[in-house]
PDB file of C-alpha atoms in Angstrom:
ATOM      1  CA  UNK A   1     -24.693  -4.871  -7.191  1.00  0.00           C
ATOM      2  CA  UNK A   2     -25.479  -1.172  -5.999  1.00  0.00           C
ATOM      3  CA  UNK A   3     -24.197   1.436  -8.362  1.00  0.00           C
ATOM      4  CA  UNK A   4     -22.386   3.928  -6.950  1.00  0.00           C
ATOM      5  CA  UNK A   5     -24.042   6.786  -5.451  1.00  0.00           C
ATOM      6  CA  UNK A   6     -23.364  10.285  -6.021  1.00  0.00           C
ATOM      7  CA  UNK A   7     -22.532  10.831  -2.051  1.00  0.00           C
ATOM      8  CA  UNK A   8     -20.034   8.049  -2.287  1.00  0.00           C
ATOM      9  CA  UNK A   9     -18.527   9.391  -5.795  1.00  0.00           C
ATOM     10  CA  UNK A  10     -17.949  12.351  -3.779  1.00  0.00           C
ATOM     11  CA  UNK A  11     -15.907  11.082  -1.356  1.00  0.00           C
ATOM     12  CA  UNK A  12     -14.036   9.594  -3.806  1.00  0.00           C
ATOM     13  CA  UNK A  13     -13.494  11.749  -6.737  1.00  0.00           C
ATOM     14  CA  UNK A  14     -10.279  10.140  -7.115  1.00  0.00           C
ATOM     15  CA  UNK A  15      -8.052   8.657  -4.495  1.00  0.00           C
ATOM     16  CA  UNK A  16      -4.909   8.983  -6.623  1.00  0.00           C
ATOM     17  CA  UNK A  17      -5.139  12.764  -6.015  1.00  0.00           C
ATOM     18  CA  UNK A  18      -4.438  11.661  -2.470  1.00  0.00           C
ATOM     19  CA  UNK A  19      -1.828   8.628  -3.488  1.00  0.00           C
ATOM     20  CA  UNK A  20       0.211  11.415  -4.500  1.00  0.00           C
ATOM     21  CA  UNK A  21       0.418  13.545  -1.546  1.00  0.00           C
ATOM     22  CA  UNK A  22       1.116   9.804   0.094  1.00  0.00           C
ATOM     23  CA  UNK A  23       4.092   9.143  -2.296  1.00  0.00           C
ATOM     24  CA  UNK A  24       5.250  12.661  -1.906  1.00  0.00           C
ATOM     25  CA  UNK A  25       5.616  12.038   1.595  1.00  0.00           C
ATOM     26  CA  UNK A  26       7.633   9.604   1.056  1.00  0.00           C
ATOM     27  CA  UNK A  27      10.094  11.452  -1.010  1.00  0.00           C
ATOM     28  CA  UNK A  28       9.690   8.844  -3.956  1.00  0.00           C
ATOM     29  CA  UNK A  29       9.169   9.778  -7.656  1.00  0.00           C
ATOM     30  CA  UNK A  30       6.297   9.583  -9.353  1.00  0.00           C
ATOM     31  CA  UNK A  31       4.027  10.358 -12.524  1.00  0.00           C
ATOM     32  CA  UNK A  32       0.522  10.461 -13.209  1.00  0.00           C
ATOM     33  CA  UNK A  33       0.041   8.714 -16.373  1.00  0.00           C
ATOM     34  CA  UNK A  34      -3.630   9.505 -16.752  1.00  0.00           C
ATOM     35  CA  UNK A  35      -5.980  10.336 -14.711  1.00  0.00           C
ATOM     36  CA  UNK A  36      -6.717   7.105 -13.520  1.00  0.00           C
ATOM     37  CA  UNK A  37      -3.217   5.251 -13.551  1.00  0.00           C
ATOM     38  CA  UNK A  38       0.040   6.517 -11.503  1.00  0.00           C
ATOM     39  CA  UNK A  39       3.661   5.212 -11.108  1.00  0.00           C
ATOM     40  CA  UNK A  40       5.925   5.786  -8.559  1.00  0.00           C
ATOM     41  CA  UNK A  41       9.447   4.012  -7.724  1.00  0.00           C
ATOM     42  CA  UNK A  42       9.981   3.095  -3.880  1.00  0.00           C
ATOM     43  CA  UNK A  43      13.707   2.569  -3.056  1.00  0.00           C
ATOM     44  CA  UNK A  44      14.208  -0.051  -0.538  1.00  0.00           C
ATOM     45  CA  UNK A  45      16.968  -2.599   0.803  1.00  0.00           C
ATOM     46  CA  UNK A  46      17.071  -4.978  -2.021  1.00  0.00           C
ATOM     47  CA  UNK A  47      16.209  -3.201  -5.089  1.00  0.00           C
ATOM     48  CA  UNK A  48      14.091  -0.148  -6.361  1.00  0.00           C
ATOM     49  CA  UNK A  49      10.433  -1.201  -6.464  1.00  0.00           C
ATOM     50  CA  UNK A  50       8.097   0.108  -9.319  1.00  0.00           C
ATOM     51  CA  UNK A  51       4.830   0.780  -7.748  1.00  0.00           C
ATOM     52  CA  UNK A  52       1.693   1.208  -9.696  1.00  0.00           C
ATOM     53  CA  UNK A  53      -1.908   2.604  -8.730  1.00  0.00           C
ATOM     54  CA  UNK A  54      -4.798   1.698 -11.030  1.00  0.00           C
ATOM     55  CA  UNK A  55      -8.508   3.808  -9.809  1.00  0.00           C
ATOM     56  CA  UNK A  56     -11.822   2.469 -11.067  1.00  0.00           C
ATOM     57  CA  UNK A  57     -14.215   4.673 -10.166  1.00  0.00           C
ATOM     58  CA  UNK A  58     -16.824   2.022 -11.389  1.00  0.00           C
ATOM     59  CA  UNK A  59     -15.892  -0.137  -8.968  1.00  0.00           C
ATOM     60  CA  UNK A  60     -14.631   1.955  -6.096  1.00  0.00           C
ATOM     61  CA  UNK A  61     -11.373   0.344  -6.349  1.00  0.00           C
ATOM     62  CA  UNK A  62      -7.850   1.051  -6.527  1.00  0.00           C
ATOM     63  CA  UNK A  63      -5.826  -1.834  -7.954  1.00  0.00           C
ATOM     64  CA  UNK A  64      -1.973  -1.564  -6.371  1.00  0.00           C
ATOM     65  CA  UNK A  65       0.928  -3.269  -8.187  1.00  0.00           C
ATOM     66  CA  UNK A  66       4.375  -3.760  -6.810  1.00  0.00           C
ATOM     67  CA  UNK A  67       7.034  -4.908  -9.193  1.00  0.00           C
ATOM     68  CA  UNK A  68       9.988  -6.428  -8.389  1.00  0.00           C
ATOM     69  CA  UNK A  69      13.480  -6.036 -10.581  1.00  0.00           C
ATOM     70  CA  UNK A  70      13.903  -9.512 -11.396  1.00  0.00           C
ATOM     71  CA  UNK A  71      12.403 -11.271 -14.189  1.00  0.00           C
ATOM     72  CA  UNK A  72      11.966 -15.306 -14.529  1.00  0.00           C
ATOM     73  CA  UNK A  73      12.685 -16.977 -17.839  1.00  0.00           C
ATOM     74  CA  UNK A  74       9.761 -19.041 -19.415  1.00  0.00           C
ATOM     75  CA  UNK A  75      11.503 -21.938 -18.320  1.00  0.00           C
ATOM     76  CA  UNK A  76      11.563 -20.966 -15.147  1.00  0.00           C
ATOM     77  CA  UNK A  77       7.630 -20.075 -15.012  1.00  0.00           C
ATOM     78  CA  UNK A  78       6.141 -23.714 -13.778  1.00  0.00           C
ATOM     79  CA  UNK A  79       8.366 -24.221 -10.896  1.00  0.00           C
ATOM     80  CA  UNK A  80       8.406 -20.519  -9.993  1.00  0.00           C
ATOM     81  CA  UNK A  81       4.442 -20.641  -9.338  1.00  0.00           C
ATOM     82  CA  UNK A  82       5.326 -23.214  -6.787  1.00  0.00           C
ATOM     83  CA  UNK A  83       7.280 -20.452  -5.099  1.00  0.00           C
ATOM     84  CA  UNK A  84       4.853 -18.256  -5.347  1.00  0.00           C
ATOM     85  CA  UNK A  85       2.215 -20.436  -3.642  1.00  0.00           C
ATOM     86  CA  UNK A  86       4.408 -21.521  -0.875  1.00  0.00           C
ATOM     87  CA  UNK A  87       4.958 -17.318  -0.275  1.00  0.00           C
ATOM     88  CA  UNK A  88       1.368 -16.273  -0.784  1.00  0.00           C
ATOM     89  CA  UNK A  89       0.469 -19.030   2.075  1.00  0.00           C
ATOM     90  CA  UNK A  90       2.598 -17.032   4.599  1.00  0.00           C
ATOM     91  CA  UNK A  91       0.933 -13.559   4.013  1.00  0.00           C
ATOM     92  CA  UNK A  92      -2.680 -12.431   4.740  1.00  0.00           C
ATOM     93  CA  UNK A  93      -2.918  -8.888   2.446  1.00  0.00           C
ATOM     94  CA  UNK A  94      -2.244  -9.382  -1.289  1.00  0.00           C
ATOM     95  CA  UNK A  95      -0.684 -11.890  -3.132  1.00  0.00           C
ATOM     96  CA  UNK A  96       2.368 -12.626  -5.439  1.00  0.00           C
ATOM     97  CA  UNK A  97       1.803 -13.389  -9.423  1.00  0.00           C
ATOM     98  CA  UNK A  98       4.207 -13.577 -12.102  1.00  0.00           C
ATOM     99  CA  UNK A  99       3.448 -11.327 -15.698  1.00  0.00           C
ATOM    100  CA  UNK A 100       3.985 -13.919 -17.811  1.00  0.00           C
ATOM    101  CA  UNK A 101       4.195 -11.684 -20.556  1.00  0.00           C
ATOM    102  CA  UNK A 102       7.751 -10.502 -19.543  1.00  0.00           C
ATOM    103  CA  UNK A 103       8.410 -12.520 -16.529  1.00  0.00           C
ATOM    104  CA  UNK A 104       8.756  -9.755 -14.038  1.00  0.00           C
ATOM    105  CA  UNK A 105       7.690 -10.740 -10.635  1.00  0.00           C
ATOM    106  CA  UNK A 106       4.575  -8.685  -8.547  1.00  0.00           C
ATOM    107  CA  UNK A 107       3.283  -8.161  -5.476  1.00  0.00           C
ATOM    108  CA  UNK A 108      -0.623  -7.256  -5.843  1.00  0.00           C
ATOM    109  CA  UNK A 109      -3.431  -6.077  -4.116  1.00  0.00           C
ATOM    110  CA  UNK A 110      -6.913  -4.601  -4.660  1.00  0.00           C
ATOM    111  CA  UNK A 111      -8.819  -2.143  -2.238  1.00  0.00           C
ATOM    112  CA  UNK A 112     -12.424  -1.506  -2.338  1.00  0.00           C
ATOM    113  CA  UNK A 113     -12.882   2.382  -0.952  1.00  0.00           C
ATOM    114  CA  UNK A 114     -16.585   2.688  -1.481  1.00  0.00           C
ATOM    115  CA  UNK A 115     -18.279   4.365   1.445  1.00  0.00           C
ATOM    116  CA  UNK A 116     -14.081   5.008   3.304  1.00  0.00           C
ATOM    117  CA  UNK A 117     -14.218   8.698   3.906  1.00  0.00           C
ATOM    118  CA  UNK A 118     -10.874   8.854   4.985  1.00  0.00           C
ATOM    119  CA  UNK A 119      -8.243   6.618   2.970  1.00  0.00           C
ATOM    120  CA  UNK A 120      -4.641   7.944   3.742  1.00  0.00           C
ATOM    121  CA  UNK A 121      -4.002   5.592   6.816  1.00  0.00           C
ATOM    122  CA  UNK A 122      -5.473   2.973   4.610  1.00  0.00           C
ATOM    123  CA  UNK A 123      -2.902   4.137   1.444  1.00  0.00           C
ATOM    124  CA  UNK A 124       0.338   3.917   4.064  1.00  0.00           C
ATOM    125  CA  UNK A 125      -0.791   0.643   5.367  1.00  0.00           C
ATOM    126  CA  UNK A 126      -0.960  -1.213   2.076  1.00  0.00           C
ATOM    127  CA  UNK A 127       2.144   0.103   0.809  1.00  0.00           C
ATOM    128  CA  UNK A 128       4.094  -0.373   3.830  1.00  0.00           C
ATOM    129  CA  UNK A 129       2.794  -4.071   4.158  1.00  0.00           C
ATOM    130  CA  UNK A 130       3.663  -4.819   0.495  1.00  0.00           C
ATOM    131  CA  UNK A 131       6.988  -3.687   1.110  1.00  0.00           C
ATOM    132  CA  UNK A 132       7.438  -5.411   3.943  1.00  0.00           C
ATOM    133  CA  UNK A 133       6.806  -8.739   2.134  1.00  0.00           C
ATOM    134  CA  UNK A 134       7.965  -7.733  -0.451  1.00  0.00           C
ATOM    135  CA  UNK A 135      11.660  -7.146   1.519  1.00  0.00           C
ATOM    136  CA  UNK A 136      10.944 -10.269   3.244  1.00  0.00           C
ATOM    137  CA  UNK A 137      10.492 -12.987  -0.001  1.00  0.00           C
ATOM    138  CA  UNK A 138      12.782 -11.009  -2.405  1.00  0.00           C
ATOM    139  CA  UNK A 139      15.702 -13.107  -1.496  1.00  0.00           C
ATOM    140  CA  UNK A 140      13.520 -16.159  -1.880  1.00  0.00           C
ATOM    141  CA  UNK A 141      12.899 -15.218  -5.441  1.00  0.00           C
ATOM    142  CA  UNK A 142      16.599 -14.460  -6.101  1.00  0.00           C
ATOM    143  CA  UNK A 143      17.805 -17.618  -4.824  1.00  0.00           C
ATOM    144  CA  UNK A 144      15.402 -19.371  -6.837  1.00  0.00           C
ATOM    145  CA  UNK A 145      15.844 -17.231 -10.142  1.00  0.00           C
ATOM    146  CA  UNK A 146      19.789 -16.847  -9.558  1.00  0.00           C
ATOM    147  CA  UNK A 147      20.961 -19.482  -7.765  1.00  0.00           C
ATOM    148  CA  UNK A 148      19.049 -22.303  -9.036  1.00  0.00           C
ATOM    149  CA  UNK A 149      17.560 -23.372  -5.909  1.00  0.00           C
ATOM    150  CA  UNK A 150      14.281 -25.591  -5.732  1.00  0.00           C
ATOM    151  CA  UNK A 151      11.456 -23.793  -4.283  1.00  0.00           C
ATOM    152  CA  UNK A 152      10.988 -25.271  -0.846  1.00  0.00           C
ATOM    153  CA  UNK A 153      14.841 -24.627  -0.191  1.00  0.00           C
ATOM    154  CA  UNK A 154      14.947 -21.167  -1.499  1.00  0.00           C
ATOM    155  CA  UNK A 155      12.079 -20.348   0.699  1.00  0.00           C
ATOM    156  CA  UNK A 156      13.433 -22.243   3.614  1.00  0.00           C
ATOM    157  CA  UNK A 157      16.882 -20.247   3.511  1.00  0.00           C
ATOM    158  CA  UNK A 158      15.336 -16.944   2.830  1.00  0.00           C
ATOM    159  CA  UNK A 159      13.084 -17.295   6.129  1.00  0.00           C
ATOM    160  CA  UNK A 160      16.228 -18.135   8.328  1.00  0.00           C
ATOM    161  CA  UNK A 161      15.899 -16.018  11.208  1.00  0.00           C
ATOM    162  CA  UNK A 162      19.779 -14.828  12.002  1.00  0.00           C
ATOM    163  CA  UNK A 163      20.334 -13.531  15.328  1.00  0.00           C
ATOM    164  CA  UNK A 164      22.617 -10.498  15.425  1.00  0.00           C
ATOM    165  CA  UNK A 165      24.622  -8.360  12.879  1.00  0.00           C
ATOM    166  CA  UNK A 166      27.747  -9.372  10.965  1.00  0.00           C
TER     167      UNK A 166
END
């Protein structure tokens, strides 16, 4: 694996500086936890999502996590993995996972930025995709966790394509 060149590292001094501008442009609250970590909150249709960004200069990568406001009890974890797997089969970018320590549902994605001169559009797309997928699958996770539906039924119920508005 090649070492990060000085030319590449100068282009990517710290992309979280740029991420602050992207998040600020949305008018969302954020906090720079450390020089390599940032947290933000994104209001949306179903809940306020907790966004977390972590920069690794060594890898030239940003790890992005979007946390739901839903928690799963340890007894729900085995069956919830089935729903997570079914949802992951339907998405192209990123994946859903479960933080087994506290039972929080997450959407995760990592971006390799080495050699990428401008990442503003990439950051915008990454956030847009994550929030769209979280919004699309939130009802399925909620049906599973709170209504007691099995994984396949929860996903099928959430994926019903409604026509019109009530």
